[in-house]
Amino acid sequence: MSALAVRAKRLALQLLGAAGTAGLVWLFGSLEARWVAVTWVCLVPWLLVLDRVDSRREAVLSGVVMGLVFTAAIFGWFPEALRSYSGAPLTLCWLALLALAPFMELQFITFALTRYHLRRTTREDPRAFWRVTLAGALVYVGTEWVSPKLFAETLGHGFIASESLRQGADIAGAHGLTLVLVIVNTCVLEAGRVLVAHGVREGSRRALAPVAMGAALVLACFGYGQFRYRQMAALESPTQQLTVGVVQANITKYEKLAAEMGTYDVVRMILDTHYRLSAELLQNRKLDLLIWPETVYPTTFGTPKSDAGAEFDAEIREFVSRAEVPLLFGTYDLEQEREYNAAMFLGPGRNGTLERSAYRKTMLFPLTEWVPELIDSQWLRERLPWTGYWKRGPGPQTMALQLGGGRAITVAPLICYESIFPSYVAEEARRGAELIITLSNDSWFSGTPAPKLHLMHAAFRSIETRLPQVRVTNSGISALISSTGEVLAEVPDDHRASLAVTIPLTPRVSTLMVAWGDWLSPTALVLSAVLLLAPSLLARRKAREATQ
């Protein structure tokens, strides 16, 4: 067989292994409970072929292939969404996604290199399996922390469909679940390899260590999850509740509507729709708070740019006064010619007046909402016409909302993209938040898996901080999420509806994620470096001592 044929055969084998793993990840990526068990074996097909590589170059190739196949399988919907948003050709959108895949999924490359290196250099070490397994898992998680991610994805997100397993996220976030997943997968592979090589009788004895390790981790996750779930349920009190109104009007593509109807008529339609849906809620029950989604009022509030804007501002204030309900809504906030994407609160003040406060979005999506000043130029904006002009807010903040009847609540406000950052939300929780409120606009991804993925991220933020959450979007998915990550009520994607939700408030519960933020990922990076470098450094030191 020629050298070219050999290389083609080995590449085909790598593609087959990567496709097997990507297919299993795609199954539990549906976030359905029936596929959760797949997580424990999802990496096995790729690991089988990865362990057959015979050079660093081939290990890198295996990681690159896995990253490409993984990206195409899990984010195959993204190029079409990007084409719809930017107007770029679909082929170009696909090429951009695949070109970035090795960088976005860099963990597959570093994991492959680590596993190849340690399996080759520790063959005679009786602790080789433990070192290879632990170092590989730490490298995987640590690399994810430094890799640019499309949706901050990690394999541990697949546990969201399990009531018990997802509770472990309050210790080390979704990356902690990924660490467990990678270790258990390598244990499954090792146990299977030993059984095949030595038969059931002898192999069972040799496989005892990896089986025990994998089983202990799985049982520990289930046990901890059940403990936390019951603990949080016991803390809920029927006397400590908040009734919140959620409005999802399903009005999308403001720019296109403005071009067809005119800006004034579009704003008029948006506000009238939200007034009507809000009035329907208020007819049936009294609300402590009413929430409209991100950028629902698509101009600056409080600093109008026109007479029509001043009229709309006054109209919103009049609505809040007349309805006697505090309102939190998405708009723009202007200060010294700097414009911010903001969450604006209008609530009861002294002497019957309305008090106003605002939260300004900090984590802006690069090259759409915000362009770094270092690269901002007319040349760039001419080629990327969708780039935004918003400025970054001051960082994690809480808002003290004055409600009716003298009640007050401290909330952790988030706008859209901010909900995917664990440390950001943890900082708001440390500042005394009792409830997370997320305003979002996912309309560009309507009809794709993105709204469901965004909801999943939101659920993890509630688990990590043990705070309930109200998530309000313009086109879906709006939801009430409990402190255990359960979606208690929702308005689906591409639906128009108003919804009143009763939020069960609980006493604050301490978690490692609130105390330390996303602590595992940088720790994993440091520990993996120690595991990889310490043996060679110790060997060199012993060699120097022996020659002295």
Coordinates of C-alpha atoms in Angstrom, one line a residue:
M1 CA 0.0 0.0 0.0
S2 CA 1.4 3.4 -1.0
A3 CA 2.2 6.1 1.6
L4 CA -0.6 8.2 0.2
A5 CA -3.1 5.4 0.6
V6 CA -2.0 4.8 4.2
R7 CA -2.4 8.5 5.1
A8 CA -5.9 8.5 3.4
K9 CA -6.9 5.4 5.4
R10 CA -5.7 6.9 8.7
L11 CA -7.5 10.2 7.9
A12 CA -10.7 8.3 7.1
L13 CA -10.4 6.5 10.4
Q14 CA -10.0 9.9 12.2
L15 CA -13.1 11.2 10.4
L16 CA -15.0 8.1 11.4
G17 CA -14.1 8.4 15.1
A18 CA -14.9 12.2 15.1
A19 CA -18.2 11.6 13.4
G20 CA -19.1 9.0 16.0
T21 CA -18.4 11.3 18.8
A22 CA -20.1 14.3 17.1
G23 CA -23.2 12.2 16.5
L24 CA -23.4 11.2 20.1
V25 CA -22.9 14.8 21.2
W26 CA -25.6 15.9 18.8
L27 CA -28.0 13.5 20.5
F28 CA -27.5 14.8 24.0
G29 CA -27.2 18.3 22.5
S30 CA -30.9 18.2 22.0
L31 CA -31.1 18.8 25.8
E32 CA -33.6 16.0 26.3
A33 CA -33.6 13.7 29.3
R34 CA -33.7 10.5 27.3
W35 CA -30.2 11.2 25.9
V36 CA -28.4 12.2 29.1
A37 CA -26.8 8.8 29.5
V38 CA -25.1 9.2 26.2
T39 CA -22.8 11.8 27.8
W40 CA -20.9 9.0 29.6
V41 CA -19.7 7.4 26.4
C42 CA -19.8 10.3 23.8
L43 CA -16.0 10.7 23.6
V44 CA -15.3 7.0 23.3
P45 CA -15.4 6.7 19.4
W46 CA -12.9 9.6 19.0
L47 CA -10.7 8.3 21.8
L48 CA -10.5 4.9 20.2
V49 CA -9.0 6.3 17.0
L50 CA -7.0 9.0 18.8
D51 CA -5.1 6.4 20.7
R52 CA -3.9 4.9 17.4
V53 CA -2.0 8.0 16.2
D54 CA 1.8 7.6 16.0
S55 CA 3.1 11.2 15.9
R56 CA 2.4 14.6 17.3
R57 CA 1.5 15.8 13.9
E58 CA -1.2 13.1 13.6
A59 CA -2.4 13.9 17.1
V60 CA -2.9 17.6 16.1
L61 CA -4.7 16.4 12.9
S62 CA -7.0 14.3 15.0
G63 CA -7.9 17.3 17.2
V64 CA -8.4 19.5 14.2
V65 CA -10.7 16.9 12.5
M66 CA -12.7 16.5 15.7
G67 CA -13.1 20.3 16.0
L68 CA -14.3 20.6 12.4
V69 CA -16.8 17.8 12.6
F70 CA -18.0 18.9 16.0
T71 CA -18.6 22.4 14.8
A72 CA -20.4 21.3 11.7
A73 CA -22.6 18.9 13.6
I74 CA -23.5 21.2 16.5
F75 CA -23.5 24.6 14.8
G76 CA -24.5 23.7 11.3
W77 CA -27.5 26.0 11.7
F78 CA -25.3 29.1 12.4
P79 CA -24.1 29.9 8.8
E80 CA -27.7 30.4 7.6
A81 CA -28.4 32.6 10.7
L82 CA -25.3 34.6 9.9
R83 CA -26.3 35.0 6.3
S84 CA -29.7 36.2 7.4
Y85 CA -28.1 38.7 9.7
S86 CA -25.3 40.0 7.6
G87 CA -26.4 39.4 4.0
A88 CA -23.1 37.6 3.3
P89 CA -23.1 34.6 0.9
L90 CA -23.9 31.3 2.6
T91 CA -20.8 29.7 1.3
L92 CA -18.7 32.4 2.8
C93 CA -20.5 32.0 6.2
W94 CA -19.7 28.3 6.2
L95 CA -16.1 28.9 5.3
A96 CA -15.8 31.4 8.1
L97 CA -17.3 29.0 10.6
L98 CA -15.0 26.1 9.6
A99 CA -11.9 28.3 9.5
L100 CA -12.5 29.4 13.0
A101 CA -13.5 25.9 14.3
P102 CA -9.9 24.8 15.3
F103 CA -9.6 27.9 17.4
M104 CA -13.0 27.8 18.9
E105 CA -12.6 24.1 19.8
L106 CA -8.9 24.2 20.6
Q107 CA -9.5 21.9 23.5
F108 CA -9.7 18.9 21.2
I109 CA -6.2 19.7 19.9
T110 CA -4.5 20.2 23.3
F111 CA -6.3 17.2 24.7
A112 CA -5.1 15.0 21.8
L113 CA -1.5 16.2 22.2
T114 CA -1.5 15.7 25.9
R115 CA -3.0 12.2 25.6
Y116 CA -0.5 11.2 22.9
H117 CA 2.5 12.6 24.8
L118 CA 1.6 11.0 28.2
R119 CA 0.6 7.6 26.7
R120 CA 4.0 7.5 25.0
T121 CA 6.1 8.6 27.9
T122 CA 4.4 6.9 30.9
R123 CA 4.0 3.4 29.5
E124 CA 6.1 1.9 32.3
D125 CA 4.6 3.9 35.1
P126 CA 2.0 1.9 37.1
R127 CA 0.1 5.2 37.7
A128 CA 0.1 6.0 33.9
F129 CA -3.7 5.6 33.5
W130 CA -4.5 8.0 36.4
R131 CA -2.0 10.6 35.2
V132 CA -3.2 10.4 31.5
T133 CA -6.8 10.6 32.6
L134 CA -6.5 13.5 35.0
A135 CA -4.1 15.5 33.0
G136 CA -6.1 15.1 29.8
A137 CA -9.4 16.2 31.5
L138 CA -7.7 19.2 33.1
V139 CA -6.1 20.3 29.8
Y140 CA -9.5 20.0 28.1
V141 CA -11.3 22.2 30.6
G142 CA -8.4 24.7 31.0
T143 CA -8.1 25.1 27.2
E144 CA -11.9 25.8 26.9
W145 CA -11.4 28.7 29.2
V146 CA -8.9 30.5 26.9
S147 CA -10.5 29.5 23.6
P148 CA -12.9 32.0 21.9
K149 CA -16.3 30.3 21.9
L150 CA -19.3 30.8 19.7
F151 CA -21.8 30.2 22.5
A152 CA -19.5 29.4 25.5
E153 CA -20.3 25.8 24.8
T154 CA -18.9 22.9 26.8
L155 CA -19.9 19.3 27.0
G156 CA -21.2 19.6 30.5
H157 CA -24.1 21.6 29.3
G158 CA -25.6 18.3 28.2
F159 CA -26.5 17.6 31.8
I160 CA -29.1 20.4 31.9
A161 CA -31.8 17.8 31.1
S162 CA -31.0 15.8 34.2
E163 CA -32.7 17.2 37.4
S164 CA -30.0 15.7 39.6
L165 CA -26.8 15.9 37.5
R166 CA -27.1 19.6 36.7
Q167 CA -27.1 20.6 40.4
G168 CA -23.3 20.0 40.6
A169 CA -22.9 23.2 38.6
D170 CA -23.1 25.2 41.8
I171 CA -19.6 23.8 42.7
A172 CA -17.6 24.5 39.5
G173 CA -20.1 25.5 36.8
A174 CA -20.8 23.6 33.6
H175 CA -17.0 23.1 33.2
G176 CA -17.0 21.1 36.4
L177 CA -19.5 18.8 34.8
T178 CA -17.3 18.6 31.7
L179 CA -14.4 17.5 33.8
V180 CA -16.4 14.7 35.3
L181 CA -17.7 13.7 31.8
V182 CA -14.2 13.5 30.3
I183 CA -12.8 11.4 33.1
V184 CA -15.8 9.0 33.0
N185 CA -15.4 8.6 29.3
T186 CA -11.8 7.7 29.6
C187 CA -12.7 5.2 32.4
V188 CA -15.2 3.6 30.1
L189 CA -12.7 3.3 27.3
E190 CA -10.0 1.8 29.5
A191 CA -12.4 -0.7 31.0
G192 CA -13.6 -1.8 27.6
R193 CA -10.0 -2.0 26.3
V194 CA -8.9 -4.2 29.2
L195 CA -11.9 -6.5 28.9
V196 CA -11.3 -7.0 25.1
A197 CA -7.6 -7.6 25.6
H198 CA -7.7 -10.0 28.6
G199 CA -11.2 -11.5 28.5
V200 CA -14.0 -11.3 31.0
R201 CA -12.4 -13.2 33.8
E202 CA -8.9 -11.6 33.9
G203 CA -10.1 -8.4 32.4
S204 CA -12.7 -7.8 35.1
R205 CA -10.0 -7.8 37.7
R206 CA -7.8 -5.4 35.7
A207 CA -10.8 -3.1 34.9
L208 CA -11.8 -2.7 38.5
A209 CA -9.9 0.5 39.0
P210 CA -11.3 2.5 36.0
V211 CA -14.8 1.1 36.6
A212 CA -14.7 2.0 40.3
M213 CA -13.4 5.5 39.5
G214 CA -16.1 6.1 36.9
A215 CA -18.9 4.7 39.0
A216 CA -17.9 6.7 42.0
L217 CA -18.0 10.0 40.1
V218 CA -21.4 9.2 38.6
L219 CA -22.9 8.2 41.9
A220 CA -21.3 11.2 43.6
C221 CA -22.9 13.5 41.0
F222 CA -26.3 11.9 41.4
G223 CA -26.1 11.9 45.2
Y224 CA -25.0 15.6 45.5
G225 CA -27.7 16.6 43.0
Q226 CA -30.5 14.9 44.9
F227 CA -29.3 16.5 48.2
R228 CA -29.2 20.0 46.6
Y229 CA -32.5 19.7 44.9
R230 CA -34.3 18.7 48.1
Q231 CA -32.5 21.4 50.0
M232 CA -33.7 24.1 47.7
A233 CA -37.2 22.8 47.6
A234 CA -37.4 22.9 51.4
L235 CA -36.3 26.5 51.5
E236 CA -39.1 27.7 49.3
S237 CA -41.8 29.6 51.2
P238 CA -45.3 30.3 50.0
T239 CA -45.3 33.6 51.9
Q240 CA -42.2 34.9 50.1
Q241 CA -43.4 35.3 46.5
L242 CA -43.3 37.9 43.8
T243 CA -45.7 38.2 40.9
V244 CA -44.2 39.4 37.7
G245 CA -45.7 40.1 34.3
V246 CA -43.7 39.1 31.2
V247 CA -44.5 40.4 27.7
Q248 CA -43.3 38.7 24.6
A249 CA -44.7 40.6 21.6
N250 CA -42.8 38.7 18.9
I251 CA -42.1 41.8 16.8
T252 CA -38.7 41.4 15.1
K253 CA -36.4 43.0 12.5
Y254 CA -37.0 46.6 13.6
E255 CA -34.7 47.9 10.8
K256 CA -36.6 46.2 8.1
L257 CA -39.9 47.4 9.5
A258 CA -38.6 50.9 9.8
A259 CA -37.6 50.9 6.2
E260 CA -41.1 49.8 5.1
M261 CA -43.3 51.7 7.6
G262 CA -41.2 54.6 8.8
T263 CA -39.5 54.8 12.3
Y264 CA -42.4 56.6 14.0
D265 CA -45.0 54.1 12.9
V266 CA -42.8 51.2 14.0
V267 CA -42.3 52.6 17.5
R268 CA -46.0 53.4 17.6
M269 CA -46.8 49.8 16.8
I270 CA -44.3 48.3 19.2
L271 CA -45.5 50.4 22.1
D272 CA -49.2 49.9 21.4
T273 CA -48.7 46.1 21.2
H274 CA -46.9 46.1 24.6
Y275 CA -49.5 48.3 26.2
R276 CA -52.3 46.0 25.0
L277 CA -50.5 42.8 26.2
S278 CA -49.7 44.4 29.5
A279 CA -53.3 45.6 30.0
E280 CA -54.5 42.0 29.4
L281 CA -52.2 40.9 32.3
L282 CA -53.3 43.6 34.6
Q283 CA -57.0 42.9 34.1
N284 CA -56.6 39.4 35.6
R285 CA -54.3 40.0 38.6
K286 CA -52.2 42.5 40.4
L287 CA -48.5 42.5 39.5
D288 CA -45.5 43.5 41.6
L289 CA -43.4 44.2 38.5
L290 CA -43.9 44.3 34.7
I291 CA -41.0 43.5 32.3
W292 CA -40.6 44.1 28.6
P293 CA -37.6 42.7 26.6
E294 CA -34.3 44.1 25.4
T295 CA -34.4 47.2 23.1
V296 CA -38.2 47.1 23.1
Y297 CA -38.1 50.9 23.0
P298 CA -35.5 51.3 20.2
T299 CA -34.4 54.8 21.0
T300 CA -33.0 56.8 23.9
F301 CA -35.3 57.1 26.9
G302 CA -35.1 60.2 29.1
T303 CA -32.9 62.1 26.5
P304 CA -35.2 62.2 23.5
K305 CA -33.7 62.9 20.0
S306 CA -36.9 64.4 18.6
D307 CA -40.3 65.8 19.6
A308 CA -41.9 62.5 18.8
G309 CA -39.3 60.8 21.1
A310 CA -40.3 63.2 23.9
E311 CA -44.0 62.3 23.4
F312 CA -43.2 58.5 23.5
D313 CA -41.2 59.0 26.7
A314 CA -44.1 60.9 28.4
E315 CA -46.5 58.2 27.2
I316 CA -44.5 55.4 28.8
R317 CA -44.4 57.4 32.1
E318 CA -48.1 57.9 31.9
F319 CA -48.7 54.2 31.3
V320 CA -46.7 53.3 34.5
S321 CA -48.5 55.9 36.6
R322 CA -51.9 54.9 35.3
A323 CA -51.4 51.2 35.6
E324 CA -49.7 51.6 39.1
V325 CA -47.2 48.9 38.3
P326 CA -43.4 49.3 38.2
L327 CA -41.9 48.7 34.7
L328 CA -38.5 47.3 33.7
F329 CA -37.9 47.6 29.9
G330 CA -35.1 47.5 27.4
T331 CA -34.1 50.8 25.7
Y332 CA -31.0 53.0 25.0
D333 CA -29.4 55.2 27.6
L334 CA -27.5 58.4 26.5
E335 CA -24.8 60.2 28.4
Q336 CA -22.5 62.8 26.9
E337 CA -23.0 61.5 23.4
R338 CA -22.2 57.9 24.6
E339 CA -25.0 55.5 23.9
Y340 CA -25.6 52.3 25.9
N341 CA -27.9 49.3 25.6
A342 CA -29.8 49.5 28.8
A343 CA -32.5 48.1 31.1
M344 CA -34.6 51.1 32.4
F345 CA -36.7 50.9 35.5
L346 CA -39.6 53.2 36.3
G347 CA -41.2 52.8 39.7
P348 CA -43.0 54.5 42.5
G349 CA -41.1 57.4 44.1
R350 CA -41.9 60.1 46.7
N351 CA -44.9 62.3 46.5
G352 CA -46.5 60.2 43.7
T353 CA -43.6 60.8 41.3
L354 CA -41.8 58.1 39.3
E355 CA -38.2 57.2 40.0
R356 CA -35.9 56.1 37.2
S357 CA -32.8 54.0 37.3
A358 CA -30.8 52.2 34.6
Y359 CA -28.5 49.3 34.1
R360 CA -26.1 49.5 31.2
K361 CA -25.0 46.4 29.3
T362 CA -21.3 45.7 29.6
M363 CA -20.6 42.4 27.8
L364 CA -21.4 43.5 24.2
F365 CA -21.1 41.1 21.3
P366 CA -18.0 42.1 19.3
L367 CA -18.4 43.5 15.8
T368 CA -22.2 43.7 16.0
E369 CA -23.1 45.7 19.1
W370 CA -19.6 47.1 19.7
V371 CA -16.3 47.7 18.0
P372 CA -13.1 48.2 20.0
E373 CA -11.8 51.7 19.6
L374 CA -8.4 50.4 18.6
I375 CA -9.8 48.9 15.3
D376 CA -12.8 51.1 14.8
S377 CA -12.6 52.9 11.5
Q378 CA -14.7 54.0 8.5
W379 CA -13.0 51.3 6.4
L380 CA -14.1 48.6 8.8
R381 CA -17.7 49.9 9.1
E382 CA -18.0 50.1 5.3
R383 CA -17.2 46.4 5.1
L384 CA -19.2 45.4 8.2
P385 CA -22.2 47.6 7.9
W386 CA -24.1 45.9 10.7
T387 CA -21.5 46.9 13.4
G388 CA -23.0 48.8 16.3
Y389 CA -22.1 52.0 18.1
W390 CA -22.9 51.1 21.7
K391 CA -20.5 51.7 24.5
R392 CA -19.7 49.3 27.3
G393 CA -21.3 49.7 30.7
P394 CA -19.4 49.8 34.0
G395 CA -19.6 46.0 34.8
P396 CA -21.6 43.8 37.1
Q397 CA -24.2 45.8 39.0
T398 CA -27.4 45.2 41.0
M399 CA -30.6 47.2 40.9
A400 CA -32.7 48.0 43.9
L401 CA -36.3 48.0 42.6
Q402 CA -39.0 49.7 44.6
L403 CA -42.2 47.8 44.1
G404 CA -45.8 48.6 45.1
G405 CA -46.9 48.6 48.8
G406 CA -43.5 49.6 50.0
R407 CA -41.8 46.4 49.0
A408 CA -38.3 46.3 47.4
I409 CA -36.1 43.7 45.8
T410 CA -32.5 43.7 44.7
V411 CA -32.1 42.1 41.3
A412 CA -29.1 41.0 39.1
P413 CA -29.9 42.6 35.7
L414 CA -28.5 40.9 32.6
I415 CA -29.0 41.9 29.0
C416 CA -28.8 39.1 26.3
Y417 CA -25.2 38.0 25.8
E418 CA -24.2 38.6 29.5
S419 CA -26.1 35.5 30.6
I420 CA -23.4 33.2 29.2
F421 CA -20.7 34.5 31.6
P422 CA -20.7 32.7 35.0
S423 CA -18.3 35.0 36.8
Y424 CA -20.2 38.1 35.7
V425 CA -23.4 36.8 37.2
A426 CA -21.7 35.5 40.3
E427 CA -20.4 39.0 41.0
E428 CA -23.9 40.4 40.8
A429 CA -25.0 37.6 43.2
R430 CA -22.2 38.6 45.7
R431 CA -23.6 42.1 45.7
G432 CA -26.8 40.9 47.3
A433 CA -29.1 40.0 44.4
E434 CA -32.3 38.1 45.3
L435 CA -33.5 37.5 41.7
I436 CA -31.9 37.4 38.2
I437 CA -33.7 39.3 35.5
T438 CA -32.6 38.8 31.9
L439 CA -33.8 41.0 29.0
S440 CA -32.9 39.5 25.6
N441 CA -33.4 39.8 21.9
D442 CA -32.9 36.5 20.2
S443 CA -34.9 37.4 17.1
W444 CA -32.0 36.9 14.7
F445 CA -31.8 33.3 15.7
S446 CA -35.5 32.5 15.8
G447 CA -36.3 29.1 14.3
T448 CA -32.8 27.8 15.2
P449 CA -31.5 26.0 18.3
A450 CA -30.0 29.2 19.6
P451 CA -33.0 30.4 21.7
K452 CA -33.0 27.0 23.5
L453 CA -29.2 27.2 24.0
H454 CA -29.6 30.7 25.4
L455 CA -32.3 29.5 27.8
M456 CA -30.0 26.6 28.8
H457 CA -27.2 29.1 29.7
A458 CA -29.7 31.1 31.8
A459 CA -30.7 28.0 33.7
F460 CA -27.0 27.3 34.6
R461 CA -26.7 30.8 35.9
S462 CA -29.6 30.2 38.3
I463 CA -28.1 26.9 39.5
E464 CA -24.7 28.4 40.0
T465 CA -26.0 31.3 42.1
R466 CA -29.1 29.5 43.5
L467 CA -31.2 32.4 42.4
P468 CA -34.6 32.2 40.6
Q469 CA -34.6 34.0 37.2
V470 CA -37.1 35.8 35.0
R471 CA -36.1 35.8 31.4
V472 CA -37.9 38.1 29.0
T473 CA -37.3 38.1 25.2
N474 CA -39.0 39.8 22.3
S475 CA -39.5 36.6 20.3
G476 CA -38.7 33.7 22.7
I477 CA -37.9 31.9 24.8
S478 CA -39.2 33.9 27.7
A479 CA -39.3 31.9 30.9
L480 CA -39.3 31.6 34.7
I481 CA -36.4 29.5 35.9
S482 CA -36.1 28.1 39.5
S483 CA -32.9 28.1 41.6
T484 CA -32.5 24.4 40.6
G485 CA -32.5 25.2 36.9
E486 CA -36.1 24.0 36.2
V487 CA -38.1 26.0 33.7
L488 CA -41.4 26.5 35.6
A489 CA -43.1 28.5 32.8
E490 CA -42.3 29.7 29.3
V491 CA -43.4 31.4 26.2
P492 CA -42.0 29.4 23.2
D493 CA -39.9 30.8 20.4
D494 CA -41.8 32.7 17.7
H495 CA -45.0 33.2 19.8
R496 CA -46.8 36.3 21.0
A497 CA -48.1 36.1 24.6
S498 CA -48.1 37.8 28.0
L499 CA -47.5 35.7 31.0
A500 CA -47.8 36.3 34.8
V501 CA -45.4 34.2 36.8
T502 CA -45.2 33.7 40.6
I503 CA -41.6 33.6 41.7
P504 CA -40.8 31.5 44.8
L505 CA -38.1 33.5 46.7
T506 CA -35.7 31.7 48.9
P507 CA -33.1 32.7 51.5
R508 CA -29.7 33.2 50.0
V509 CA -27.7 30.0 49.7
S510 CA -23.9 30.1 49.4
T511 CA -22.2 28.3 46.6
L512 CA -18.6 28.0 45.5
M513 CA -19.5 29.6 42.1
V514 CA -20.8 32.7 43.9
A515 CA -17.8 32.8 46.2
W516 CA -15.1 32.2 43.6
G517 CA -16.7 32.7 40.2
D518 CA -15.5 30.5 37.4
W519 CA -12.7 29.1 39.5
L520 CA -12.2 25.7 38.0
S521 CA -11.1 26.7 34.5
P522 CA -8.0 28.7 35.4
T523 CA -7.2 26.2 38.2
A524 CA -7.4 23.4 35.7
L525 CA -5.0 25.2 33.4
V526 CA -2.4 25.6 36.2
L527 CA -2.8 22.0 37.5
S528 CA -2.5 20.5 34.0
A529 CA 0.8 22.5 33.5
V530 CA 2.1 21.1 36.8
L531 CA 1.1 17.5 35.9
L532 CA 2.8 17.8 32.5
L533 CA 6.0 19.7 33.5
A534 CA 6.7 18.4 37.0
P535 CA 8.0 14.9 36.1
S536 CA 10.5 16.3 33.6
L537 CA 11.6 19.0 36.0
L538 CA 12.1 16.5 38.8
A539 CA 14.0 14.2 36.5
R540 CA 16.4 17.0 35.5
R541 CA 16.9 18.0 39.1
K542 CA 17.8 14.4 40.1
A543 CA 20.1 14.2 37.1
R544 CA 21.9 17.4 38.2
E545 CA 22.2 16.1 41.8
A546 CA 23.6 12.8 40.6
T547 CA 26.4 14.5 38.6
Q548 CA 27.4 16.7 41.5

